[in-house]
Coordinates of C-alpha atoms in Angstrom, one line a residue:
M1 CA 3.4 -14.6 -22.3
S2 CA 1.7 -11.9 -20.1
P3 CA 2.6 -8.3 -20.7
K4 CA 4.7 -6.7 -18.0
L5 CA 2.9 -4.0 -16.1
L6 CA 4.6 -0.7 -15.5
D7 CA 5.7 0.2 -11.9
P8 CA 3.1 2.5 -10.5
R9 CA 5.3 3.8 -7.6
P10 CA 6.8 6.7 -9.6
Y11 CA 3.3 8.1 -10.0
F12 CA 3.0 8.4 -6.3
A13 CA 6.5 9.7 -5.6
D14 CA 5.7 13.4 -5.6
L15 CA 2.3 13.0 -3.9
A16 CA 2.1 15.2 -0.8
D17 CA 0.9 13.5 2.3
P18 CA -2.2 15.4 3.5
R19 CA -2.2 13.8 6.9
R20 CA -1.3 15.8 10.1
E21 CA 2.0 15.0 11.7
T22 CA 1.2 13.1 14.9
R23 CA 2.8 10.3 16.8
N24 CA 0.0 8.0 15.6
K25 CA 1.1 8.4 11.9
L26 CA 2.8 5.0 11.7
H27 CA 2.5 4.0 8.1
S28 CA 3.9 5.8 5.0
L29 CA 1.3 7.1 2.6
H30 CA 3.2 5.4 -0.2
D31 CA 2.9 1.9 1.4
S32 CA -0.8 2.4 2.1
L33 CA -1.6 3.5 -1.4
M34 CA 0.3 0.6 -2.9
I35 CA -1.6 -1.9 -0.7
V36 CA -4.9 -0.3 -1.7
L37 CA -3.9 -0.3 -5.4
C38 CA -2.9 -4.0 -5.3
A39 CA -6.0 -5.0 -3.4
V40 CA -8.4 -3.2 -5.7
L41 CA -6.7 -4.7 -8.8
S42 CA -7.2 -8.1 -7.1
G43 CA -11.0 -7.5 -6.8
I44 CA -11.1 -6.3 -3.2
E45 CA -14.0 -3.8 -2.6
D46 CA -13.8 -2.7 1.0
W47 CA -11.4 -1.6 3.7
V48 CA -11.7 -4.8 5.8
G49 CA -10.8 -6.8 2.7
M50 CA -7.9 -4.5 2.0
E51 CA -6.5 -5.1 5.4
T52 CA -7.0 -8.9 5.1
F53 CA -5.3 -8.8 1.7
G54 CA -2.3 -6.9 3.2
K55 CA -1.9 -9.4 5.9
E56 CA -2.2 -12.4 3.6
K57 CA 0.2 -10.9 1.1
E58 CA 2.6 -9.3 3.5
A59 CA 5.6 -11.4 2.5
W60 CA 5.1 -10.5 -1.1
L61 CA 4.4 -6.8 -0.4
R62 CA 7.7 -6.6 1.6
T63 CA 9.6 -7.4 -1.6
F64 CA 8.8 -3.9 -2.8
L65 CA 7.4 -1.9 0.2
T66 CA 9.1 -0.8 3.4
L67 CA 6.2 -1.6 5.8
A68 CA 8.3 -0.3 8.7
N69 CA 5.3 -0.7 11.1
G70 CA 3.6 -3.7 9.4
I71 CA 0.4 -3.7 7.6
P72 CA -1.9 -0.7 8.3
A73 CA -5.0 -1.7 10.2

């Protein structure tokens, strides 16, 4: 039986979003960080691969992320 991993989301809960408030800010920082974390843990090493990972795993990611505007590109 595999050990259950702890939920990393609480570690990002109080993280301040350093991005400027603009109308182009479509994706939550929390969603973006979780996609990056999951992709890196899966062996992805570049931004294009992370976007591809997000699109391929979107249904799964939606089980625990909001993704109000889809996968960040």
